[in-house]
PDB file of C-alpha atoms and ligand atoms in Angstrom:
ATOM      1  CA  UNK A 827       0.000   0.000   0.000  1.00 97.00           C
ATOM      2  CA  UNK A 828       1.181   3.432  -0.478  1.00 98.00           C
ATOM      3  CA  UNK A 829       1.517   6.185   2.035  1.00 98.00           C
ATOM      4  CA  UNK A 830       1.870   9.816   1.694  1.00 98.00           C
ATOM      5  CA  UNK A 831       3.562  11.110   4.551  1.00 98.00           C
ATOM      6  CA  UNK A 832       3.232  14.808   4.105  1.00 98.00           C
ATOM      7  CA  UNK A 833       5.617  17.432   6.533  1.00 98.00           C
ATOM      8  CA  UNK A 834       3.217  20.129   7.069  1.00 98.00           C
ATOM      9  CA  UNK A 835       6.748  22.684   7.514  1.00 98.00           C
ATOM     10  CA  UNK A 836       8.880  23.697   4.710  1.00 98.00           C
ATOM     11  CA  UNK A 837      11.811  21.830   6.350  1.00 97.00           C
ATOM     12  CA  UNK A 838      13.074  19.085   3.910  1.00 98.00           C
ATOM     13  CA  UNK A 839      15.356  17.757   6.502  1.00 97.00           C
ATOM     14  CA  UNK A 840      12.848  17.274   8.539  1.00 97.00           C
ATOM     15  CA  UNK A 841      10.737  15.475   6.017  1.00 98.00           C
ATOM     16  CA  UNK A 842      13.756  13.251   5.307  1.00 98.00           C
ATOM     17  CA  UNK A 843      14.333  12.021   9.414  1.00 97.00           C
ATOM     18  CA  UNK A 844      10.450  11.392   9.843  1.00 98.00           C
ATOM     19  CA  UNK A 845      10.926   9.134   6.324  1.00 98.00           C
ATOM     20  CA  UNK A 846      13.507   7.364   8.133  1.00 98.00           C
ATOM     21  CA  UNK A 847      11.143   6.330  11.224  1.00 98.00           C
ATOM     22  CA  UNK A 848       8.417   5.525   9.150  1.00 98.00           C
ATOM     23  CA  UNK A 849      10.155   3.545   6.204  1.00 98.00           C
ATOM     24  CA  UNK A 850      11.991   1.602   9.722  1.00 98.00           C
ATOM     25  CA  UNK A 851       8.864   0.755  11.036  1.00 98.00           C
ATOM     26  CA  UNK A 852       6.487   0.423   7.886  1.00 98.00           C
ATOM     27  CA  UNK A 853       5.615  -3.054   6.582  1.00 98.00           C
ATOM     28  CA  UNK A 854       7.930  -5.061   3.948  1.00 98.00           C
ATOM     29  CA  UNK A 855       4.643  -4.010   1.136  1.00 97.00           C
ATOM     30  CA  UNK A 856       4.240  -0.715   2.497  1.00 98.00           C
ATOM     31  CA  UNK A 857       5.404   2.314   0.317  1.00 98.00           C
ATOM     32  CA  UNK A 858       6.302   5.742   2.036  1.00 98.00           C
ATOM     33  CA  UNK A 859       6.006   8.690  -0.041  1.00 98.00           C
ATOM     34  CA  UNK A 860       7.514  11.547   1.111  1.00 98.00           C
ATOM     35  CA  UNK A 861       6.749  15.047   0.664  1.00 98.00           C
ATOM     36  CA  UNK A 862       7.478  18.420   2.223  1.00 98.00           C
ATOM     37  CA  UNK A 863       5.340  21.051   2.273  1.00 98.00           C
ATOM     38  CA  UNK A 864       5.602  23.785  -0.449  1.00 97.00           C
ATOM     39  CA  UNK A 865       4.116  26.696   1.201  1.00 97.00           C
ATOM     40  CA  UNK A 866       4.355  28.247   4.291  1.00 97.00           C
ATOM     41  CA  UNK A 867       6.299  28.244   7.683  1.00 98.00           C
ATOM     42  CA  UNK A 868       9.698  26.342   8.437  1.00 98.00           C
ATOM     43  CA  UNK A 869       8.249  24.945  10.835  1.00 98.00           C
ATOM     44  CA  UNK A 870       5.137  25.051  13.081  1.00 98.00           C
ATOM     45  CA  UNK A 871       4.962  27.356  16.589  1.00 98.00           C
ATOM     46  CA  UNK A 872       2.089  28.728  16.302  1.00 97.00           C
ATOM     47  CA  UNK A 873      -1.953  29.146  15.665  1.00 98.00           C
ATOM     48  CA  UNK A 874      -0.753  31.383  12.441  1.00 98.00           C
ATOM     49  CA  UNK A 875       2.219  28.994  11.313  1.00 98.00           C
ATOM     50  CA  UNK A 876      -0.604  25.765  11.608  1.00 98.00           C
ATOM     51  CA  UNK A 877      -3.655  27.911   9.637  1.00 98.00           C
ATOM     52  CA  UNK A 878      -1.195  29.167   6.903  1.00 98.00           C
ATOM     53  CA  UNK A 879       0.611  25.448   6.951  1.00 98.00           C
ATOM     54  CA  UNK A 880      -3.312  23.538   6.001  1.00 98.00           C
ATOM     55  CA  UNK A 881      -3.258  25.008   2.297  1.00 97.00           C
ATOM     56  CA  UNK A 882       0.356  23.384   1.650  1.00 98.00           C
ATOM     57  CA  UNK A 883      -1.109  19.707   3.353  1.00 98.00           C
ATOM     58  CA  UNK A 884      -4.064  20.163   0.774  1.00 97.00           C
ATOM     59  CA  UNK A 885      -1.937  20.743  -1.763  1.00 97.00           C
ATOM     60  CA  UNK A 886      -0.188  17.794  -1.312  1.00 97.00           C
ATOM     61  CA  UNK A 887      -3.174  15.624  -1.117  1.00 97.00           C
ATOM     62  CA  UNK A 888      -4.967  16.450  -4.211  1.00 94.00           C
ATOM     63  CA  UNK A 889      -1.591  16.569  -5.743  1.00 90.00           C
ATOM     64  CA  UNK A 890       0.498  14.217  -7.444  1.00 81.00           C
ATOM     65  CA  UNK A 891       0.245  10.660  -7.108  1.00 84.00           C
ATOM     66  CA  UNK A 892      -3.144   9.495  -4.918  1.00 94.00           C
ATOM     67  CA  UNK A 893      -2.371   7.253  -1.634  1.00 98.00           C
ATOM     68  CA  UNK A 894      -4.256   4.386   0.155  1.00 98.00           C
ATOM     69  CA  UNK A 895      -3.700   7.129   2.947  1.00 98.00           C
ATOM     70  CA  UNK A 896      -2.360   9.754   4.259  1.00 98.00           C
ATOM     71  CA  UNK A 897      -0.006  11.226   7.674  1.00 98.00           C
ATOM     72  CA  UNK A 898       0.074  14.716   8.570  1.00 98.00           C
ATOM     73  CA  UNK A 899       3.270  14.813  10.289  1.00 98.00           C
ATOM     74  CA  UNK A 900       3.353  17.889  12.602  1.00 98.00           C
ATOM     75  CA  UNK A 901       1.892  17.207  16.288  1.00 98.00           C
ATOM     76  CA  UNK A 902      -0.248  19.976  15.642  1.00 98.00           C
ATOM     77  CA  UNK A 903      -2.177  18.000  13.398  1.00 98.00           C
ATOM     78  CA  UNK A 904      -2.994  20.916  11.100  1.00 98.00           C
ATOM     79  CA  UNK A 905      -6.003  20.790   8.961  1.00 98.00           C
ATOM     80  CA  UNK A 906      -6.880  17.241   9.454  1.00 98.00           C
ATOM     81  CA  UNK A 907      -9.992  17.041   9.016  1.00 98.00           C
ATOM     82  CA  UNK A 908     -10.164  19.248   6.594  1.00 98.00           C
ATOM     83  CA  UNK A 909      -7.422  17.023   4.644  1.00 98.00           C
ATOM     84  CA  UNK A 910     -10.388  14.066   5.477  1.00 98.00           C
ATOM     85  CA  UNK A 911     -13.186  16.179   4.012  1.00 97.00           C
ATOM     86  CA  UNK A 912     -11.431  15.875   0.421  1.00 96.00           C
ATOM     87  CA  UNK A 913     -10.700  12.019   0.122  1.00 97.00           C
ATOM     88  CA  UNK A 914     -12.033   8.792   1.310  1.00 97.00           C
ATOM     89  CA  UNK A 915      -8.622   7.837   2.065  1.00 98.00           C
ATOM     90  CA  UNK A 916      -8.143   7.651   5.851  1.00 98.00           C
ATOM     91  CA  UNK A 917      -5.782  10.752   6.993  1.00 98.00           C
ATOM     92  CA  UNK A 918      -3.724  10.400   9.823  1.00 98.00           C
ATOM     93  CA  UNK A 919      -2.329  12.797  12.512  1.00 98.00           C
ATOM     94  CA  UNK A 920       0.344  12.001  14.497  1.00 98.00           C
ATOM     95  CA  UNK A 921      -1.023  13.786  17.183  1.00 98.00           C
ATOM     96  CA  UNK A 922      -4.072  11.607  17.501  1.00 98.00           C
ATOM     97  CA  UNK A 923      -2.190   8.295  16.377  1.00 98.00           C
ATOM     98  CA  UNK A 924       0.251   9.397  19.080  1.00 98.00           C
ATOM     99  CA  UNK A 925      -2.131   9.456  22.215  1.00 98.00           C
ATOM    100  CA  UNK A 926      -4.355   6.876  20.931  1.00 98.00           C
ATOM    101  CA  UNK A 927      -1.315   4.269  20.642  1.00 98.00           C
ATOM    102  CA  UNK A 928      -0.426   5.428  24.409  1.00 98.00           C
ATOM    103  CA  UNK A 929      -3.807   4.798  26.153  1.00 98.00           C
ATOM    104  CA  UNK A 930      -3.036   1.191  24.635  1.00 98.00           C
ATOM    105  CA  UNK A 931      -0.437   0.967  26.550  1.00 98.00           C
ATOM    106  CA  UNK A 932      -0.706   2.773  30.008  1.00 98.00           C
ATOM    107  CA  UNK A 933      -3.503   4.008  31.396  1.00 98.00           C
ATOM    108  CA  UNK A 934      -1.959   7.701  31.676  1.00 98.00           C
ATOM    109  CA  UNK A 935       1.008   9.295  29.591  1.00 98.00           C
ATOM    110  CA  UNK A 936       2.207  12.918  29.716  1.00 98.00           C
ATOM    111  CA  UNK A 937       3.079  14.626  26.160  1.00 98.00           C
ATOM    112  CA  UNK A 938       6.765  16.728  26.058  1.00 98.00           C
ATOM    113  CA  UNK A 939       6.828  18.859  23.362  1.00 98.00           C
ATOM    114  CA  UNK A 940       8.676  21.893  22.154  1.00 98.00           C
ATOM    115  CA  UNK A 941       7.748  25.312  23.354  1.00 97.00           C
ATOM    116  CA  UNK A 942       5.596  27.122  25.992  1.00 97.00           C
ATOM    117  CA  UNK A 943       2.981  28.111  23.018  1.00 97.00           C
ATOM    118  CA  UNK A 944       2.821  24.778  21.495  1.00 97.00           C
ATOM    119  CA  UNK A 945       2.224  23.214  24.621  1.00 98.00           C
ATOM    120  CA  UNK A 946      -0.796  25.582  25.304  1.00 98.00           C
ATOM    121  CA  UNK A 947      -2.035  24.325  21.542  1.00 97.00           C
ATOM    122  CA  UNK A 948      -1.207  20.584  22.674  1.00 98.00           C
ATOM    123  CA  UNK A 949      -3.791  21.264  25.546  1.00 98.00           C
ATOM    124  CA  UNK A 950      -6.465  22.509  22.967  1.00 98.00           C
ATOM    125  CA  UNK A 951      -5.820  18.939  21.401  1.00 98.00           C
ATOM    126  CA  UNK A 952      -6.164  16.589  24.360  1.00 98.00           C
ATOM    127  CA  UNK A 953      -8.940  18.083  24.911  1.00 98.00           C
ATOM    128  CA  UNK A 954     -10.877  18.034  21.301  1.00 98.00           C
ATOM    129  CA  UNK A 955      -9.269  14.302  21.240  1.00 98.00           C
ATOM    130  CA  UNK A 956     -11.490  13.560  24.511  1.00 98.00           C
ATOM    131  CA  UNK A 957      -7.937  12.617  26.270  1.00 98.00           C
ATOM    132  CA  UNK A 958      -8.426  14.457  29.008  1.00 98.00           C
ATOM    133  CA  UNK A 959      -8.504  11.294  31.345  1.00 97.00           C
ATOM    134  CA  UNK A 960      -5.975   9.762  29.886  1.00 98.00           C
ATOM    135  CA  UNK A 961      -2.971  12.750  29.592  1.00 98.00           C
ATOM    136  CA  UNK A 962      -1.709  13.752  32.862  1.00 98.00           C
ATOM    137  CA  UNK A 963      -0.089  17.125  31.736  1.00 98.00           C
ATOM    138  CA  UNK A 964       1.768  18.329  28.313  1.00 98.00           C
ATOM    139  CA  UNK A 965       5.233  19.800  28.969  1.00 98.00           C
ATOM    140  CA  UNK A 966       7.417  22.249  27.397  1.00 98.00           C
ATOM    141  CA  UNK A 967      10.714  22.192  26.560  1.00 98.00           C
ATOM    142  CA  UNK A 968      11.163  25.411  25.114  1.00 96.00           C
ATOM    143  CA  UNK A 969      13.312  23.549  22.253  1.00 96.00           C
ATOM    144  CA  UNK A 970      12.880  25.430  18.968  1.00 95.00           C
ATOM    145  CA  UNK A 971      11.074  22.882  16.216  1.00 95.00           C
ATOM    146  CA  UNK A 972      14.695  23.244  14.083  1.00 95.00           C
ATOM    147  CA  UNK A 973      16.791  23.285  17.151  1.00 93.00           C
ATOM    148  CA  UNK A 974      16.097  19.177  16.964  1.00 93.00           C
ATOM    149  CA  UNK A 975      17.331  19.280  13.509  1.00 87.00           C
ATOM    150  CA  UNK A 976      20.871  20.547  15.104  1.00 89.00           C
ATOM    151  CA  UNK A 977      23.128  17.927  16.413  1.00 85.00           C
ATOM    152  CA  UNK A 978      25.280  19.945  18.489  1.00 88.00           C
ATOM    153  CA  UNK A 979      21.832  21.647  20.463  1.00 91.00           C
ATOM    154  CA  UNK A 980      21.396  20.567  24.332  1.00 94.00           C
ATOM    155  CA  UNK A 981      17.683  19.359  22.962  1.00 95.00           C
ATOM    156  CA  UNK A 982      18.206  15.893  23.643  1.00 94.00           C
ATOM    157  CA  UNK A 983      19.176  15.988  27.059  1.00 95.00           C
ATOM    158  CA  UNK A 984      16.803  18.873  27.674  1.00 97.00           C
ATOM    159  CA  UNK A 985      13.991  16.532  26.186  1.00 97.00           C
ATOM    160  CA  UNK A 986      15.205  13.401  28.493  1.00 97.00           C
ATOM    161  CA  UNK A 987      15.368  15.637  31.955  1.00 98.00           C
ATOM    162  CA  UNK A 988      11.528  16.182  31.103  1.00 98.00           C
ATOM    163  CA  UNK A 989      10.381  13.105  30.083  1.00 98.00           C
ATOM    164  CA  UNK A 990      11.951  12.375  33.544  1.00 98.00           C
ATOM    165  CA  UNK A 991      10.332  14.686  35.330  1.00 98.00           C
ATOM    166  CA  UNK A 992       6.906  13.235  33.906  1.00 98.00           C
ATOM    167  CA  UNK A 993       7.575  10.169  35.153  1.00 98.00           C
ATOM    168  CA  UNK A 994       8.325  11.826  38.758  1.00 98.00           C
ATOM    169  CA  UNK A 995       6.573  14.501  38.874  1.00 98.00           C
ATOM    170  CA  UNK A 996       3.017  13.616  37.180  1.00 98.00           C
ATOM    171  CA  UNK A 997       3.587  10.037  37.610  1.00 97.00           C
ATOM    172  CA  UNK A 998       3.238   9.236  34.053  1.00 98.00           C
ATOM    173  CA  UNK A 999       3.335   5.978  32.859  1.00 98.00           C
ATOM    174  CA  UNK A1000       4.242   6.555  29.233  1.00 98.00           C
ATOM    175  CA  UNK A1001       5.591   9.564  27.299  1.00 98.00           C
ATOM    176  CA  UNK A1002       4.156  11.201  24.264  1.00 98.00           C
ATOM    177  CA  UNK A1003       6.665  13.213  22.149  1.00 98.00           C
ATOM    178  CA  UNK A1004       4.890  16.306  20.607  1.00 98.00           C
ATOM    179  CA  UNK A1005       6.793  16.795  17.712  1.00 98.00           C
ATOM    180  CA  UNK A1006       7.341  14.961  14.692  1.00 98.00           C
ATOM    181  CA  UNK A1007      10.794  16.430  14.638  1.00 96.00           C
ATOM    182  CA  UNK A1008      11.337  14.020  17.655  1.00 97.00           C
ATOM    183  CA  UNK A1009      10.652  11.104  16.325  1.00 97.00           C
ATOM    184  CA  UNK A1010      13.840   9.817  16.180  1.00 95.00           C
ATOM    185  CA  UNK A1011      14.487  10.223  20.048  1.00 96.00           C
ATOM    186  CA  UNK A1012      11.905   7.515  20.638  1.00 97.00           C
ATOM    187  CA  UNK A1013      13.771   4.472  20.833  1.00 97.00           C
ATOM    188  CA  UNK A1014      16.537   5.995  22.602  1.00 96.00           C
ATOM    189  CA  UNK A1015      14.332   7.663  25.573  1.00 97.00           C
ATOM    190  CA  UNK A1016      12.472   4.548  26.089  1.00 98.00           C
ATOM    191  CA  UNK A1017      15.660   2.310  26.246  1.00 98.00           C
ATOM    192  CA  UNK A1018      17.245   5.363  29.235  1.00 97.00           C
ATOM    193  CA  UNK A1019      13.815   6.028  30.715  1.00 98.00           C
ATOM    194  CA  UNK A1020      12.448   1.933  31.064  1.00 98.00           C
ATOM    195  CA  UNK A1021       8.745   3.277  29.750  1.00 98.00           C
ATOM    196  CA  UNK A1022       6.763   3.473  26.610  1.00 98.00           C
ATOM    197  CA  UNK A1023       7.830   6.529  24.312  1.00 98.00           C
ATOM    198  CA  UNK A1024       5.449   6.886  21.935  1.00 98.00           C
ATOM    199  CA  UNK A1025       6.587   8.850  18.981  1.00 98.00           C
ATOM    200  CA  UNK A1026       3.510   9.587  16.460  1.00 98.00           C
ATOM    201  CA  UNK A1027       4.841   9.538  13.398  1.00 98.00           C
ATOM    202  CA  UNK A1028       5.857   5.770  13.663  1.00 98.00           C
ATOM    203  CA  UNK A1029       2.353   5.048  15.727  1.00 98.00           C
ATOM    204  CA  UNK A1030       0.672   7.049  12.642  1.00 99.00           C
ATOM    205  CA  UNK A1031       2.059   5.173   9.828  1.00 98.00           C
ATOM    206  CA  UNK A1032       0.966   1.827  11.361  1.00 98.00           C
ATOM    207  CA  UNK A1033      -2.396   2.922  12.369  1.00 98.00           C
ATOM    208  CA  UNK A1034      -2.695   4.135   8.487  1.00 98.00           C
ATOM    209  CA  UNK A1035      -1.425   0.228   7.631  1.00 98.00           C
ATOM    210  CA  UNK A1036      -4.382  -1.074  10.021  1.00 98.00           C
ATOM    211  CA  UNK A1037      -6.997   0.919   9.119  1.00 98.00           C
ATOM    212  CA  UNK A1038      -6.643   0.639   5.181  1.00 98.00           C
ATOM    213  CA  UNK A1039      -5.632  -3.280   6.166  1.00 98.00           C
ATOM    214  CA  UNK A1040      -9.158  -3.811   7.379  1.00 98.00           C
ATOM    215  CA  UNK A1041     -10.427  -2.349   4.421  1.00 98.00           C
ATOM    216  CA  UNK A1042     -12.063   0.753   6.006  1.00 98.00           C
ATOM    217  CA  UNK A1043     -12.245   4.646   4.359  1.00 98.00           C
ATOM    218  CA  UNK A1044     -13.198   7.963   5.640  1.00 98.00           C
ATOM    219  CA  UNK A1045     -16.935   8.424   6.265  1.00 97.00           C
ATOM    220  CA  UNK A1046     -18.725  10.280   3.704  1.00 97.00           C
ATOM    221  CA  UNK A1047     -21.751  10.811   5.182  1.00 96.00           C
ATOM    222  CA  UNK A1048     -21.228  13.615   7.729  1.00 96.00           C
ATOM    223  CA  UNK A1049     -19.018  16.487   8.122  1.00 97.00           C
ATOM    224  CA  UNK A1050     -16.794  14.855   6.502  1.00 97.00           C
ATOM    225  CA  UNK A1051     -18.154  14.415   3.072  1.00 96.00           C
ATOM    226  CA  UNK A1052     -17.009  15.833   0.236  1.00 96.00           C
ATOM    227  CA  UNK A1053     -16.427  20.046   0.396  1.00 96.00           C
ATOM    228  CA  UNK A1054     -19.589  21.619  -0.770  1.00 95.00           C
ATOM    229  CA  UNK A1055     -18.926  22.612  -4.750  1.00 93.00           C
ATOM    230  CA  UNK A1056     -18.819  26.411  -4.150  1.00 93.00           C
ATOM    231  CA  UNK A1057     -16.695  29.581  -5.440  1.00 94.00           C
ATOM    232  CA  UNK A1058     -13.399  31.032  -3.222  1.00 95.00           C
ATOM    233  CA  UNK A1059     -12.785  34.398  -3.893  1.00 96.00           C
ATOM    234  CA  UNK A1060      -9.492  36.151  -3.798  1.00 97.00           C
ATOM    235  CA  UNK A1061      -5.960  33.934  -3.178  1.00 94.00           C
ATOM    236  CA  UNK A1062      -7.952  31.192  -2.615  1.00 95.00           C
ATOM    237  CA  UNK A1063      -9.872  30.782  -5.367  1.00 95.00           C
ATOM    238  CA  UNK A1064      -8.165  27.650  -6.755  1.00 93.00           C
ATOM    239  CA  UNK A1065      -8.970  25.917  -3.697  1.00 95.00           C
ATOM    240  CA  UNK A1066     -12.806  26.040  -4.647  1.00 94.00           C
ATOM    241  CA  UNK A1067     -14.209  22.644  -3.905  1.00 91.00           C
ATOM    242  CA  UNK A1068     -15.582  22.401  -7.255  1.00 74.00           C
ATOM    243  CA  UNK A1069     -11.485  22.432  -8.226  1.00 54.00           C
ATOM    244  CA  UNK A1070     -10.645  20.035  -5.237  1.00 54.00           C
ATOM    245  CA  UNK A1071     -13.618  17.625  -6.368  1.00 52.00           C
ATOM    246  CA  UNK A1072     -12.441  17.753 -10.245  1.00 41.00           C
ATOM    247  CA  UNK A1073      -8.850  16.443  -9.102  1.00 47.00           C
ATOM    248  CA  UNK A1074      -9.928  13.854  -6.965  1.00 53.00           C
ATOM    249  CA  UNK A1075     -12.618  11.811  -8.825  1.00 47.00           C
ATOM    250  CA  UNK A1076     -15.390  10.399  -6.811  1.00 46.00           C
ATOM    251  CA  UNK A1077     -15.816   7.545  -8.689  1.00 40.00           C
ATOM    252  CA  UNK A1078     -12.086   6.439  -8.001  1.00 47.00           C
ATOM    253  CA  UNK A1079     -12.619   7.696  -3.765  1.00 48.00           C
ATOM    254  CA  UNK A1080     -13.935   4.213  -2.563  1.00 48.00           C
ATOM    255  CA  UNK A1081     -11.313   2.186  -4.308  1.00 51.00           C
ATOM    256  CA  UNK A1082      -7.561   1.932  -2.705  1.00 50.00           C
ATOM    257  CA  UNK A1083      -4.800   3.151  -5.057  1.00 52.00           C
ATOM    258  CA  UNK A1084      -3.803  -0.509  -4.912  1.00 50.00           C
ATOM    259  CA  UNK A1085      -7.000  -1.056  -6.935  1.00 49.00           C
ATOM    260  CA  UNK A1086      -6.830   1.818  -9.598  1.00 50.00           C
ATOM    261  CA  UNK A1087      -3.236   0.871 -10.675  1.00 46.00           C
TER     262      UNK A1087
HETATM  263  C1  2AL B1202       5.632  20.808  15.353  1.00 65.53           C
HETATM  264  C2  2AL B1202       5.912  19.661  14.568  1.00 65.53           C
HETATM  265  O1  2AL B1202       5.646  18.512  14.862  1.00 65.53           O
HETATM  266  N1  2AL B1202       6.484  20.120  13.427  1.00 65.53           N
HETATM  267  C3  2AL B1202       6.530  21.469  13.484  1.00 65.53           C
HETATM  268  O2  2AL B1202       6.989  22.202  12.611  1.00 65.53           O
HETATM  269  N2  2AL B1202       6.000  21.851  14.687  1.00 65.53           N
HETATM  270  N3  2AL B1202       5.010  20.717  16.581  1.00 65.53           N
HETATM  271  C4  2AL B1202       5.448  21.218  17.743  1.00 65.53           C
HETATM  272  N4  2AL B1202       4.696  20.994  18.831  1.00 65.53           N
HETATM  273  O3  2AL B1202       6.480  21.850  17.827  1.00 65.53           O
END
């Protein structure tokens, strides 16, 4: 099957170290696409960074070759369910693939993530995700998103001394990294810390592998059917649904790419 794992920041490195996780962890028949965002912020702080980051994740989704499914990798999750609305192949965030794999696994996890303002946005997330019984408290590092991208930074061991504090502090009994610029600190900070790290690009990608395994597709009944064909005015007027609905082809939306090869 083929997944589109789409960096929501203009950060090609980054793109290229969440590849790595998910290509390590992705099954032997499993193909992961990569592509980085073409428009927008380096990488994603913000409320204003995530709304300007969604048109860049639709892009890539209507764009080029079509998936069995799809991973928003930025722990913001920006515009998923949006990115649902316009195909019936399931979208993943690695925000919600990231908490959901953890409640499998302990019955309470704390999330560490990068700075004091994304941590406030993490909060808005537990909360839409209904996680509120199961997250014990998100946690800022105050590591810059590219800092991780710098090997000779202090993120990693500023990352570890809070992931230990979680586990002494708010008595956590598995860590959620919130950001997909992390993901390669996973293995490592479970092996030092002796509890699940969860890191959601990795939980995301074999979620997406379950989900289209089981033969199951976005719902298209609800609010997230299809955009309502209407006309955008202004900078946005390509992004019309009528436009989004041409490029995606209903008829093709319930079969798996799989099937239309
Ligand atoms: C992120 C992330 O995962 N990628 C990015 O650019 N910003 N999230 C975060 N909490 O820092």
């Amino acid at each position: 099957m083929l997944i589109k794992l789409i960096n929501p920041n203009t950060t090609a490195a980054m793109t290229e170290l969440m590849g790595h996780t998910a290509r390590k962890v992705a099954a032997a028949d499993s193909e992961i696409v990569l592509a980085t965002s073409r428009s927008g912020a380096a990488s994603i702080e913000g409320h204003y960074d995530e709304a300007l980051s969604v048109m860049g994740v639709i892009d890539e989704i209507r764009g080029g070759v079509p998936a069995d499914a799809y991973v928003i990798a930025c722990f913001g999750d920006p515009g998923l369910l949006a990115a649902r609305e316009i195909t019936a192949s399931p979208v993943l965030g690695v925000a919600e693939a990231a908490m959901h794999a953890a409640t499998f696994l302990a019955t309470s996890f704390s999330i560490v993530t990068t700075l004091e303002r994304t941590r406030i946005m993490s909060e808005h997330l537990v909360r839409s995700y209904g996680m509120q019984n199961h997250c014990r408290r998100v946690r800022a590092t105050d590591v810059p998103v590219l800092e991780l991208e710098n090997p000779d930074s202090s993120a990693r061991a500023v990352i570890f001394a809070e992931c230990e504090k979680a586990v002494r502090d708010d008595q956590a009994e598995a860590i959620v990294l919130g950001c997909a610029g992390m993901s390669n600190l996973a293995k490592h900070l479970q092996e030092r810390l002796g509890l699940p790290v969860v890191d959601g690009v990795a939980a995301a990608v074999k979620f997406a592998e379950a989900i289209v395994g089981m033969g199951l597709r976005t719902s298209k009944i609800g609010d997230l059917a299809f955009p309502l064909p209407k006309s955008y005015a202004g900078k946005l007027a390509e992004y019309a649904p009528a436009a989004l609905v041409r490029g995606i082809d209903h008829q093709l939306a319930g079969r798996t790419a799989a099937e239309r090869s």
